[in-house]
Coordinates of C-alpha atoms in Angstrom, one line a residue:
Chain A
M1 CA 16.5 6.1 -4.0
T2 CA 13.5 8.2 -2.2
I3 CA 12.0 5.0 -1.0
F4 CA 15.6 3.3 0.3
R5 CA 15.9 6.6 2.3
R6 CA 12.3 6.5 3.6
E7 CA 13.0 2.9 4.3
V8 CA 16.1 3.5 6.5
R9 CA 14.9 6.4 8.2
S10 CA 12.0 4.9 9.3
G11 CA 13.9 1.7 10.5
L12 CA 16.5 3.6 12.2
R13 CA 15.0 3.8 15.6
G14 CA 14.0 0.2 15.4
V15 CA 17.6 -1.0 14.5
V16 CA 19.1 1.3 17.1
L17 CA 16.8 -0.1 19.8
W18 CA 17.3 -3.4 18.8
G19 CA 21.0 -3.2 18.3
L20 CA 21.5 -1.5 21.7
S21 CA 19.3 -3.7 23.8
I22 CA 20.8 -7.0 22.5
S23 CA 24.4 -5.3 22.6
A24 CA 23.7 -4.3 26.3
L25 CA 22.8 -7.9 27.1
M26 CA 25.9 -8.8 25.5
V27 CA 28.3 -6.4 27.2
I28 CA 26.8 -7.4 30.6
I29 CA 27.1 -10.7 30.4
M30 CA 30.6 -10.3 29.0
T31 CA 31.5 -8.3 32.3
L32 CA 30.7 -11.7 34.0
F33 CA 33.8 -13.4 32.2
P34 CA 36.6 -12.2 34.9
R35 CA 34.6 -14.0 37.9
V36 CA 33.9 -17.4 35.5
E37 CA 37.9 -17.1 34.5
R38 CA 38.6 -16.7 38.6
R39 CA 36.8 -20.2 38.8
A40 CA 37.7 -21.5 35.6
E41 CA 38.4 -25.4 36.5
L42 CA 35.1 -25.1 38.4
V43 CA 32.9 -23.9 35.6
T44 CA 34.8 -26.4 32.7
Q45 CA 33.9 -28.9 35.1
M46 CA 30.1 -27.8 35.7
M47 CA 30.2 -27.5 31.8
S48 CA 31.4 -30.9 30.9
G49 CA 28.6 -32.1 33.5
L50 CA 25.7 -30.1 31.0
N51 CA 26.7 -32.4 28.2
L52 CA 23.3 -32.4 26.5
L53 CA 22.5 -28.7 26.6
T54 CA 26.3 -27.8 25.3
M55 CA 26.2 -30.1 22.6
A56 CA 22.2 -28.3 21.8
L57 CA 23.7 -25.2 21.7
G58 CA 26.7 -26.2 19.9
I59 CA 29.1 -25.0 22.4
D60 CA 30.5 -28.5 23.3
K61 CA 33.6 -27.3 21.2
L62 CA 34.3 -23.9 22.7
E63 CA 36.3 -23.2 25.9
Y64 CA 34.1 -21.3 28.3
A65 CA 36.8 -19.9 30.3
T66 CA 38.6 -18.5 27.2
P67 CA 37.5 -14.8 26.4
M68 CA 36.8 -15.9 22.8
G69 CA 34.9 -19.1 24.0
F70 CA 32.5 -17.4 26.4
Y71 CA 31.9 -14.6 24.0
G72 CA 31.0 -16.9 21.5
I73 CA 28.8 -19.0 23.7
E74 CA 27.0 -16.1 25.6
A75 CA 27.0 -13.0 23.2
G76 CA 27.3 -15.2 20.1
N77 CA 23.6 -17.0 21.6
I78 CA 22.1 -13.8 22.2
M79 CA 23.2 -12.2 19.1
S80 CA 22.1 -15.1 16.6
L81 CA 18.6 -15.2 18.3
G82 CA 18.0 -11.6 18.8
G83 CA 19.4 -10.7 15.2
A84 CA 17.6 -13.3 13.5
L85 CA 14.3 -12.4 15.1
Y86 CA 14.9 -8.6 13.9
A87 CA 15.7 -9.7 10.3
G88 CA 12.7 -12.0 10.4
I89 CA 10.2 -9.2 11.7
T90 CA 11.8 -6.7 9.4
G91 CA 11.8 -8.8 6.5
I92 CA 8.3 -9.9 6.4
S93 CA 7.0 -6.6 6.7
M94 CA 8.8 -4.5 4.5
L95 CA 6.6 -5.1 1.5
A96 CA 3.5 -6.3 3.0
K97 CA 3.0 -3.4 5.3
E98 CA 2.2 -1.2 2.1
E99 CA -0.8 -3.2 2.0
G100 CA -1.4 -3.9 5.4
R101 CA -1.4 -0.2 6.4
H102 CA -3.1 0.6 3.1
T103 CA -0.1 3.1 2.0
S104 CA 0.3 1.0 -1.0
E105 CA -2.4 2.9 -3.1
Y106 CA -0.5 6.3 -2.4
L107 CA 3.1 5.0 -3.1
M108 CA 2.1 3.1 -6.1
S109 CA -0.1 5.9 -7.6
H110 CA 3.4 7.9 -8.1
P111 CA 5.7 6.9 -11.1
V112 CA 7.7 4.4 -9.2
G113 CA 8.2 1.1 -11.0
R114 CA 7.2 -1.9 -8.7
F115 CA 10.8 -3.5 -9.8
W116 CA 12.4 -0.6 -7.9
V117 CA 10.1 -0.5 -4.8
V118 CA 10.9 -4.1 -4.2
T119 CA 14.7 -3.0 -4.9
Q120 CA 14.8 -0.1 -3.2
K121 CA 13.1 -1.7 -0.1
L122 CA 15.6 -4.7 -0.5
M123 CA 18.7 -2.5 -0.3
A124 CA 17.3 -0.8 2.9
L125 CA 16.6 -4.2 4.5
T126 CA 20.4 -4.8 3.9
L127 CA 21.7 -1.7 4.8
L128 CA 19.5 -1.9 8.2
L129 CA 21.1 -5.6 9.1
M130 CA 24.4 -3.9 8.4
M131 CA 23.8 -1.3 10.5
M132 CA 22.7 -3.5 13.2
N133 CA 25.4 -5.6 13.0
L134 CA 28.0 -3.1 13.2
I135 CA 26.6 -2.1 16.4
F136 CA 26.9 -5.4 17.6
L137 CA 30.7 -5.7 16.4
G138 CA 31.2 -2.1 18.2
F139 CA 29.9 -3.4 21.5
G140 CA 31.7 -6.7 21.0
F141 CA 35.2 -4.6 20.9
V142 CA 33.5 -2.4 23.7
A143 CA 32.9 -5.7 25.9
F144 CA 36.4 -7.3 25.4
A145 CA 37.7 -3.8 26.4
L146 CA 35.6 -4.0 29.7
V147 CA 37.1 -7.1 30.6
A148 CA 40.4 -5.8 29.5
R149 CA 41.4 -9.3 27.6
P150 CA 43.1 -9.5 24.4
V151 CA 40.5 -10.3 21.3
V152 CA 41.6 -12.7 18.6
V153 CA 40.3 -10.1 15.9
E154 CA 40.2 -12.4 13.0
E155 CA 37.9 -14.9 14.9
L156 CA 35.6 -12.1 16.2
L157 CA 35.1 -10.6 13.0
N158 CA 34.5 -13.9 11.2
L159 CA 31.8 -15.0 14.0
H160 CA 30.1 -11.2 13.5
L161 CA 30.4 -11.8 9.8
A162 CA 28.7 -15.4 9.7
M163 CA 26.0 -13.6 12.1
L164 CA 25.7 -10.9 9.3
L165 CA 24.9 -13.5 6.4
M166 CA 22.9 -15.2 8.6
M167 CA 20.5 -12.5 9.3
Q168 CA 20.6 -11.4 5.6
Q169 CA 19.6 -14.8 4.8
I170 CA 16.6 -15.1 7.0
G171 CA 15.7 -11.2 6.0
F172 CA 15.7 -11.9 2.5
M173 CA 13.9 -15.1 2.9
L174 CA 11.2 -13.6 4.6
F175 CA 11.6 -10.2 2.3
G176 CA 10.2 -12.7 -0.4
V177 CA 7.7 -14.3 1.4
S178 CA 6.4 -10.7 2.6
A179 CA 5.4 -10.2 -1.3
F180 CA 2.6 -13.0 -1.1
L181 CA 1.2 -11.3 2.1
R182 CA -1.5 -8.7 2.1
R183 CA -0.9 -7.4 5.3
E184 CA 1.9 -7.7 7.9
N185 CA 2.4 -10.9 9.9
P186 CA 5.0 -10.5 12.7
G187 CA 3.8 -14.1 13.8
L188 CA 5.6 -15.4 10.6
G189 CA 8.8 -13.0 11.1
I190 CA 9.3 -14.4 15.0
G191 CA 8.2 -18.1 13.9
I192 CA 10.5 -18.8 11.1
P193 CA 13.7 -17.5 12.8
L194 CA 12.7 -19.4 15.8
M195 CA 12.3 -22.5 13.8
F196 CA 15.4 -22.0 12.3
Y197 CA 17.4 -21.6 15.7
F198 CA 15.8 -24.8 17.0
L199 CA 16.3 -26.7 13.8
N200 CA 20.3 -26.0 14.3
V201 CA 19.8 -27.1 18.2
L202 CA 18.0 -30.3 17.2
L203 CA 21.2 -30.7 14.5
N204 CA 23.3 -30.3 17.3
L205 CA 21.9 -33.1 19.4
S206 CA 21.1 -35.5 16.6
P207 CA 23.8 -36.5 14.1
D208 CA 21.6 -38.2 12.0
M209 CA 19.8 -35.0 10.9
Q210 CA 22.7 -33.7 9.2
F211 CA 20.6 -32.8 5.9
L212 CA 19.6 -29.8 8.3
R213 CA 23.2 -27.9 8.1
Y214 CA 21.4 -27.2 4.3
V215 CA 18.3 -25.6 6.1
T216 CA 19.0 -23.7 9.1
P217 CA 21.5 -20.7 8.4
H218 CA 22.1 -20.8 12.1
Y219 CA 24.1 -23.9 11.4
Y220 CA 27.0 -21.8 9.5
A221 CA 26.5 -18.7 11.9
D222 CA 27.1 -21.4 15.3
A223 CA 29.9 -19.7 17.1
G224 CA 31.0 -23.2 18.0
K225 CA 31.5 -23.8 14.2
I226 CA 33.8 -20.3 14.0
V227 CA 35.6 -20.1 17.0
G228 CA 36.2 -24.0 17.5
M229 CA 37.5 -23.8 14.0
G230 CA 40.2 -20.8 14.1
G231 CA 37.8 -18.5 12.9
A232 CA 36.8 -20.1 9.4
I233 CA 33.2 -19.6 8.4
P234 CA 32.0 -23.0 7.0
W235 CA 31.4 -21.1 3.3
H236 CA 29.9 -24.1 1.7
F237 CA 26.6 -23.9 3.6
V238 CA 27.1 -19.8 3.2
T239 CA 26.5 -20.5 -0.8
V240 CA 23.7 -23.0 -0.2
G241 CA 22.1 -20.2 2.3
G242 CA 22.6 -17.9 -0.2
V243 CA 21.1 -19.9 -3.1
T244 CA 18.1 -20.5 -1.1
A245 CA 17.8 -16.8 -0.2
L246 CA 17.8 -15.9 -3.8
V247 CA 15.2 -18.2 -4.8
F248 CA 12.7 -16.5 -1.9
L249 CA 13.8 -13.1 -3.5
L250 CA 13.2 -14.0 -7.2
L251 CA 9.7 -15.4 -6.1
G252 CA 8.9 -12.5 -4.2
Y253 CA 9.8 -10.3 -6.9
I254 CA 7.8 -12.1 -9.5
R255 CA 4.8 -11.9 -7.4
Y256 CA 4.9 -8.6 -6.4
L257 CA 5.4 -7.5 -9.9
T258 CA 2.2 -9.5 -11.0
K259 CA -0.1 -9.1 -8.2
D260 CA -3.1 -7.0 -7.4
L261 CA -2.1 -4.6 -4.6
A262 CA -4.8 -4.9 -1.7
I263 CA -5.9 -1.5 -1.1
Chain B
M1 CA -10.5 16.1 -29.8
D2 CA -7.6 13.7 -28.6
A3 CA -9.0 10.9 -26.3
V4 CA -6.7 11.2 -22.9
I5 CA -8.4 8.0 -21.7
V6 CA -9.6 5.1 -23.9
A7 CA -11.2 2.3 -22.6
N8 CA -11.9 -1.0 -24.7
A9 CA -14.0 -4.1 -23.4
L10 CA -11.9 -3.2 -20.1
T11 CA -12.6 -6.0 -17.8
K12 CA -11.8 -6.7 -14.2
R13 CA -12.8 -9.9 -12.4
Y14 CA -11.6 -10.8 -8.6
G15 CA -12.1 -14.6 -8.9
R16 CA -15.8 -15.1 -9.7
A17 CA -16.8 -11.7 -8.2
R18 CA -17.3 -8.9 -10.5
G19 CA -15.3 -5.8 -10.8
I20 CA -16.0 -4.3 -14.0
D21 CA -17.2 -5.7 -17.1
N22 CA -16.3 -4.9 -20.8
V23 CA -15.9 -1.0 -19.8
D24 CA -15.8 0.8 -23.1
L25 CA -15.0 4.7 -22.6
A26 CA -13.6 7.8 -24.0
V27 CA -12.4 11.0 -22.3
E28 CA -11.3 13.5 -24.2
K29 CA -8.4 16.0 -23.7
G30 CA -9.7 18.9 -21.6
D31 CA -13.1 17.2 -20.6
V32 CA -14.6 17.3 -17.2
F33 CA -15.6 13.7 -17.1
G34 CA -17.7 12.4 -14.1
F35 CA -18.2 8.7 -13.5
I36 CA -21.1 8.0 -11.4
G37 CA -22.4 5.1 -9.4
P38 CA -23.4 4.0 -5.9
N39 CA -20.8 2.4 -3.7
G40 CA -19.7 -1.4 -4.9
A41 CA -20.7 -0.2 -8.7
G42 CA -17.1 -0.5 -9.8
K43 CA -15.9 3.3 -9.7
S44 CA -13.0 2.4 -7.9
T45 CA -12.0 -0.7 -9.6
L46 CA -12.1 1.0 -13.0
I47 CA -9.7 4.1 -11.5
R48 CA -7.2 1.5 -10.0
T49 CA -6.9 -0.2 -13.1
L50 CA -6.4 2.5 -15.4
L51 CA -3.8 3.4 -12.9
G52 CA -2.0 0.1 -12.8
L53 CA -2.8 -0.7 -9.2
I54 CA -4.8 -4.1 -10.4
R55 CA -4.3 -5.9 -13.7
P56 CA -6.9 -6.1 -16.1
S57 CA -8.5 -9.4 -16.7
G58 CA -9.5 -8.6 -20.2
G59 CA -9.7 -5.9 -22.7
S60 CA -7.4 -2.8 -22.9
A61 CA -6.9 0.9 -22.3
Q62 CA -4.5 3.6 -22.9
V63 CA -4.1 6.8 -21.5
F64 CA -2.0 9.6 -23.1
G65 CA -2.3 6.7 -25.9
L66 CA 0.1 4.6 -23.9
D67 CA -1.2 1.4 -22.6
I68 CA -1.9 0.9 -19.2
V69 CA -0.2 -2.3 -18.5
R70 CA 3.1 -1.5 -20.5
H71 CA 3.7 2.3 -19.8
K72 CA 2.3 2.4 -16.5
K73 CA 5.3 4.8 -15.1
E74 CA 5.1 6.8 -18.3
I75 CA 1.2 7.6 -17.8
L76 CA 1.7 7.7 -13.7
R77 CA 4.2 10.9 -14.2
R78 CA 1.6 12.9 -15.8
I79 CA -1.3 12.0 -13.4
G80 CA -2.4 13.3 -10.3
Y81 CA -4.5 11.1 -8.3
M82 CA -6.6 11.4 -5.5
P83 CA -7.8 8.3 -3.9
S84 CA -11.3 8.2 -2.0
E85 CA -9.6 7.3 1.3
A86 CA -6.2 8.1 1.7
S87 CA -3.8 6.5 4.1
Y88 CA -0.4 7.8 4.9
Y89 CA 2.7 7.0 6.8
P90 CA 2.9 7.0 10.4
R91 CA 4.8 10.1 12.0
M92 CA 4.6 12.2 9.3
R93 CA 3.8 15.9 8.9
V94 CA 1.8 17.1 6.0
K95 CA 4.9 18.7 4.5
D96 CA 6.6 15.4 4.8
V97 CA 3.8 13.6 2.6
L98 CA 3.7 16.3 0.2
R99 CA 7.5 16.5 0.0
L100 CA 7.8 12.5 -0.2
S101 CA 5.4 12.6 -3.5
A102 CA 7.3 15.1 -4.8
D103 CA 10.1 13.3 -4.4
L104 CA 8.9 10.2 -5.6
R105 CA 8.3 12.4 -8.9
R106 CA 11.5 13.6 -8.6
M107 CA 10.5 17.1 -8.8
D108 CA 10.5 20.1 -6.6
C109 CA 7.0 21.2 -5.8
E110 CA 7.5 23.1 -2.6
R111 CA 6.3 26.4 -3.9
E112 CA 2.8 25.2 -5.2
A113 CA 2.2 23.0 -2.3
E114 CA 2.6 25.7 -0.1
R115 CA 0.1 27.8 -2.0
L116 CA -2.4 24.9 -2.3
C117 CA -2.1 24.2 1.5
D118 CA -2.8 28.2 1.9
W119 CA -5.6 27.8 -0.8
F120 CA -7.0 24.9 1.7
D121 CA -6.4 26.7 5.0
L122 CA -3.8 23.3 6.0
D123 CA -1.5 23.7 8.4
M124 CA 2.0 22.0 6.7
N125 CA 3.6 21.2 10.1
R126 CA 0.5 19.1 11.6
Q127 CA 1.2 15.5 12.0
V128 CA -1.1 13.5 9.4
S129 CA -2.3 10.9 11.7
A130 CA -3.6 13.6 14.2
L131 CA -6.0 15.1 11.3
S132 CA -9.6 14.7 10.8
F133 CA -10.9 12.6 7.5
G134 CA -11.4 16.3 5.7
N135 CA -8.3 17.7 6.1
R136 CA -6.7 14.4 5.5
K137 CA -8.8 14.6 2.0
K138 CA -6.9 18.1 1.6
V139 CA -3.5 16.7 2.0
S140 CA -4.5 14.1 -0.7
I141 CA -6.1 16.9 -3.1
V142 CA -2.6 19.2 -2.5
A143 CA -0.6 15.8 -3.2
A144 CA -2.6 15.5 -6.4
L145 CA -2.4 18.7 -7.8
Q146 CA 1.2 19.9 -6.6
H147 CA 3.1 18.8 -9.6
N148 CA 0.7 20.1 -12.1
P149 CA -0.6 17.0 -14.0
T150 CA -2.4 17.1 -17.1
L151 CA -4.8 14.6 -16.2
L152 CA -6.4 14.6 -12.9
I153 CA -8.2 11.3 -11.4
L154 CA -10.4 11.7 -8.5
D155 CA -11.7 9.0 -6.8
E156 CA -15.0 10.7 -4.7
P157 CA -13.1 13.6 -4.0
T158 CA -15.6 15.9 -1.9
S159 CA -16.9 12.9 0.2
G160 CA -16.1 14.1 3.8
L161 CA -15.5 17.6 2.9
D162 CA -17.2 20.9 4.2
P163 CA -19.3 22.8 2.0
V164 CA -16.9 25.4 2.1
V165 CA -13.7 23.6 1.2
Q166 CA -16.1 22.1 -1.4
K167 CA -16.3 25.3 -3.2
A168 CA -12.5 25.8 -3.0
F169 CA -12.1 22.3 -4.4
W170 CA -14.2 22.9 -7.4
D171 CA -12.8 26.2 -7.5
L172 CA -9.4 25.1 -7.7
V173 CA -10.4 22.1 -10.2
T174 CA -12.2 24.4 -12.6
Q175 CA -9.0 26.5 -12.7
R176 CA -6.8 23.5 -13.5
N177 CA -9.3 22.5 -16.2
E178 CA -9.5 26.0 -18.1
Q179 CA -5.4 25.7 -17.9
G180 CA -5.7 22.4 -19.9
A181 CA -6.1 19.7 -17.7
T182 CA -8.6 16.7 -18.1
I183 CA -10.5 15.7 -15.0
F184 CA -12.0 12.5 -14.7
L185 CA -13.8 11.8 -11.3
S186 CA -16.2 9.3 -9.8
S187 CA -19.0 10.4 -7.6
H188 CA -22.1 9.5 -6.3
V189 CA -23.2 12.9 -5.6
L190 CA -25.2 13.4 -9.0
S191 CA -25.7 17.3 -8.3
E192 CA -22.1 17.9 -8.4
V193 CA -21.5 16.1 -11.3
Q194 CA -24.2 17.7 -13.1
Q195 CA -22.9 21.2 -12.1
H196 CA -19.4 20.5 -12.8
C197 CA -18.9 18.3 -15.6
R198 CA -19.6 18.4 -19.4
H199 CA -19.5 14.8 -19.5
A200 CA -20.9 11.8 -17.9
A201 CA -21.0 7.8 -17.4
I202 CA -23.1 5.9 -15.5
I203 CA -21.9 2.4 -14.3
R204 CA -24.1 -0.5 -12.7
E205 CA -22.7 -3.7 -11.3
G206 CA -19.3 -3.0 -13.5
R207 CA -20.9 -2.0 -16.6
I208 CA -21.6 1.2 -18.3
V209 CA -25.1 2.0 -18.9
V210 CA -24.9 5.2 -20.6
S211 CA -22.0 7.6 -21.4
D212 CA -22.9 11.2 -22.8
A213 CA -22.9 14.9 -22.3
V214 CA -24.5 15.9 -18.9
E215 CA -26.6 18.1 -20.9
S216 CA -27.6 15.4 -23.3
L217 CA -28.2 13.2 -20.7
A218 CA -30.5 15.6 -19.1
R219 CA -32.1 16.4 -22.1
T220 CA -33.6 12.7 -22.4
N221 CA -37.4 12.1 -23.2
A222 CA -37.8 11.7 -19.5
R223 CA -39.7 14.0 -17.7
R224 CA -40.9 14.6 -14.2
V225 CA -44.7 15.1 -14.0
T226 CA -46.5 16.6 -10.9
L227 CA -50.3 16.8 -10.6
R228 CA -52.1 18.2 -7.9
G229 CA -55.7 18.3 -6.6
V230 CA -55.9 14.8 -7.6
D231 CA -57.3 12.1 -5.5
E232 CA -57.6 8.8 -8.2
L233 CA -55.5 8.4 -11.1
P234 CA -56.3 6.4 -14.5
Q235 CA -54.6 3.7 -15.9
L236 CA -51.7 5.2 -17.2
P237 CA -49.6 4.5 -20.2
P238 CA -46.2 2.7 -19.8
G239 CA -43.2 4.4 -19.0
V240 CA -44.3 5.4 -15.6
L241 CA -41.5 5.1 -12.9
D242 CA -40.9 6.4 -9.5
M243 CA -44.7 7.1 -8.7
H244 CA -45.5 8.8 -5.6
H245 CA -49.3 9.7 -4.7
H246 CA -50.0 11.5 -1.1
R247 CA -52.7 13.7 -0.3
G248 CA -54.1 14.8 -3.4
E249 CA -50.6 15.1 -5.2
A250 CA -49.1 12.6 -7.5
G251 CA -45.9 12.8 -9.2
F252 CA -43.7 10.4 -11.4
L253 CA -41.2 10.1 -13.8
F254 CA -42.4 9.6 -17.2
T255 CA -40.4 8.2 -20.1
G256 CA -43.4 7.1 -22.6
D257 CA -45.4 8.6 -25.0
I258 CA -46.0 12.4 -23.5
K259 CA -49.3 12.7 -26.1
G260 CA -50.5 9.4 -24.8
L261 CA -50.1 10.5 -21.2
M262 CA -52.2 13.8 -22.0
S263 CA -54.8 11.9 -23.4
R264 CA -55.4 9.6 -20.3
L265 CA -55.2 12.9 -18.1
Q266 CA -57.6 14.5 -20.1
D267 CA -60.4 13.6 -17.9
V268 CA -58.6 13.5 -14.7
P269 CA -60.2 16.5 -12.2
F270 CA -56.7 18.0 -11.2
T271 CA -56.2 21.7 -10.4
D272 CA -52.6 21.9 -11.5
I273 CA -50.0 20.0 -13.6
T274 CA -46.2 20.7 -14.3
V275 CA -43.8 19.1 -16.6
T276 CA -40.4 19.8 -15.6
E277 CA -36.7 18.1 -17.2
P278 CA -35.8 15.9 -14.4
E279 CA -32.7 16.3 -12.2
L280 CA -29.6 14.4 -13.4
E281 CA -30.3 11.9 -10.6
E282 CA -33.9 11.2 -11.5
I283 CA -32.0 10.3 -14.7
F284 CA -29.6 8.3 -12.9
F285 CA -32.5 6.4 -11.2
H286 CA -34.3 6.1 -14.6
F287 CA -31.2 4.5 -16.2
Y288 CA -30.5 2.1 -13.2
E289 CA -34.0 0.7 -13.5
K290 CA -33.9 0.0 -17.0
A291 CA -30.3 -1.4 -16.8
G292 CA -31.9 -3.3 -13.7
E293 CA -34.8 -4.5 -15.8
R294 CA -32.5 -5.8 -18.7
T295 CA -30.1 -7.7 -16.1

């Protein structure tokens, strides 16, 4: 498990930096909740005036003046975008960085099969994303504690679980793509998660684009679907996303196991 | 003797570009085998194919009698490889690189790593990113040797090393060879191949031009002929290569009939003549020109 340990150790700083930065934003925004709550009527009125925007962000089903609703709207959006970007950037570089940084010759001249290299790196990516989501969850509880409001534990846990699954799907898909690259491509790592995010915005705006529910993992991690649905994760779409991620992974494995390494 | 490396018509093509073409090669156990060719001739491609970093397009090769494609892991376990230019992970110290290398082999090489770092006067606590090219090269030598491999594959091992380190390197390699390790190295420094290798192969444009004992290569019928005090040369018999004629001194590499040459020179008023065995470098160019004429 040498490669796994190395990847986790080298990714730890990034996880902590991203995790803390996004969590800090979530907590700061959550501290605004008591003021929102005091002006609940006005805020609800204002939100209803922003019809298109609330629909686009999938928050039209959430109650802005409730702690879970506010958390789902504000923290949920920051977390899903920030986390997806981290998953994308980390996933796309996992395999390609060895060739891009010319370390593949050093690594692969050791008696480690390529299958295990890919597997250990995938395990490291999984753990890094879990660590990041644990940071998010921990600070989620901190945020509720700070504003001294009761937390609906099941809804919060399910929201964070859906976020983790969404980030794992994006991370795995781009990990698979990474096997086809000869150098790191952070543009793809940023572009694809952004595309998924905006596809979800488009889906929320256009009821006739329902097929996008099967394309973007942001759909099943949308706070409006989970908090608004009493904490239930739309597992049907998670399964579709999981199968898509597995296909990308399988292709990535096949490619990495047979390719000539760029040195 | 057992062959440690055997290649049969081993070929690697990069699309239409040539890598190596129908390479036949045998390196015996305990040998020091030099693989000579200029940059781009295919030396590194052959080495990377043998190591399984790239897949052959044709032919086959065995290392320790094991197929290089199917038994890559078993082969790599017994090999120490030193690339021509090593790149390491950022934010690592020398000892981290060496420990990682040992961990990847599931071995504890700490003592040997320390001994080798002492040998090369290499500070184990320095960041690899802060090291000079020569010092990074030392790290890759130590990483290649610390697990006491039975086959050492060294790609241009001395390029970038100062003469003192080169000597330390060759002393160590000789020591390992005396202990039974087989050495397979690529180089474009012919003098070091001549000095340290027992067998050598010359590669040109991906093809092996000649493979033989260094002694036999140097013992070809080619001779370096130098004439002094000569103003004009007559028509010389075929087999003259690399002719220089300047200020009364003429020199050339002669691969033809030496008696025929002598009879042509009988009437030439020269003051001195020397006929010597050429250096490996000259033989290298001789084979290069011959192969060039053929292709």
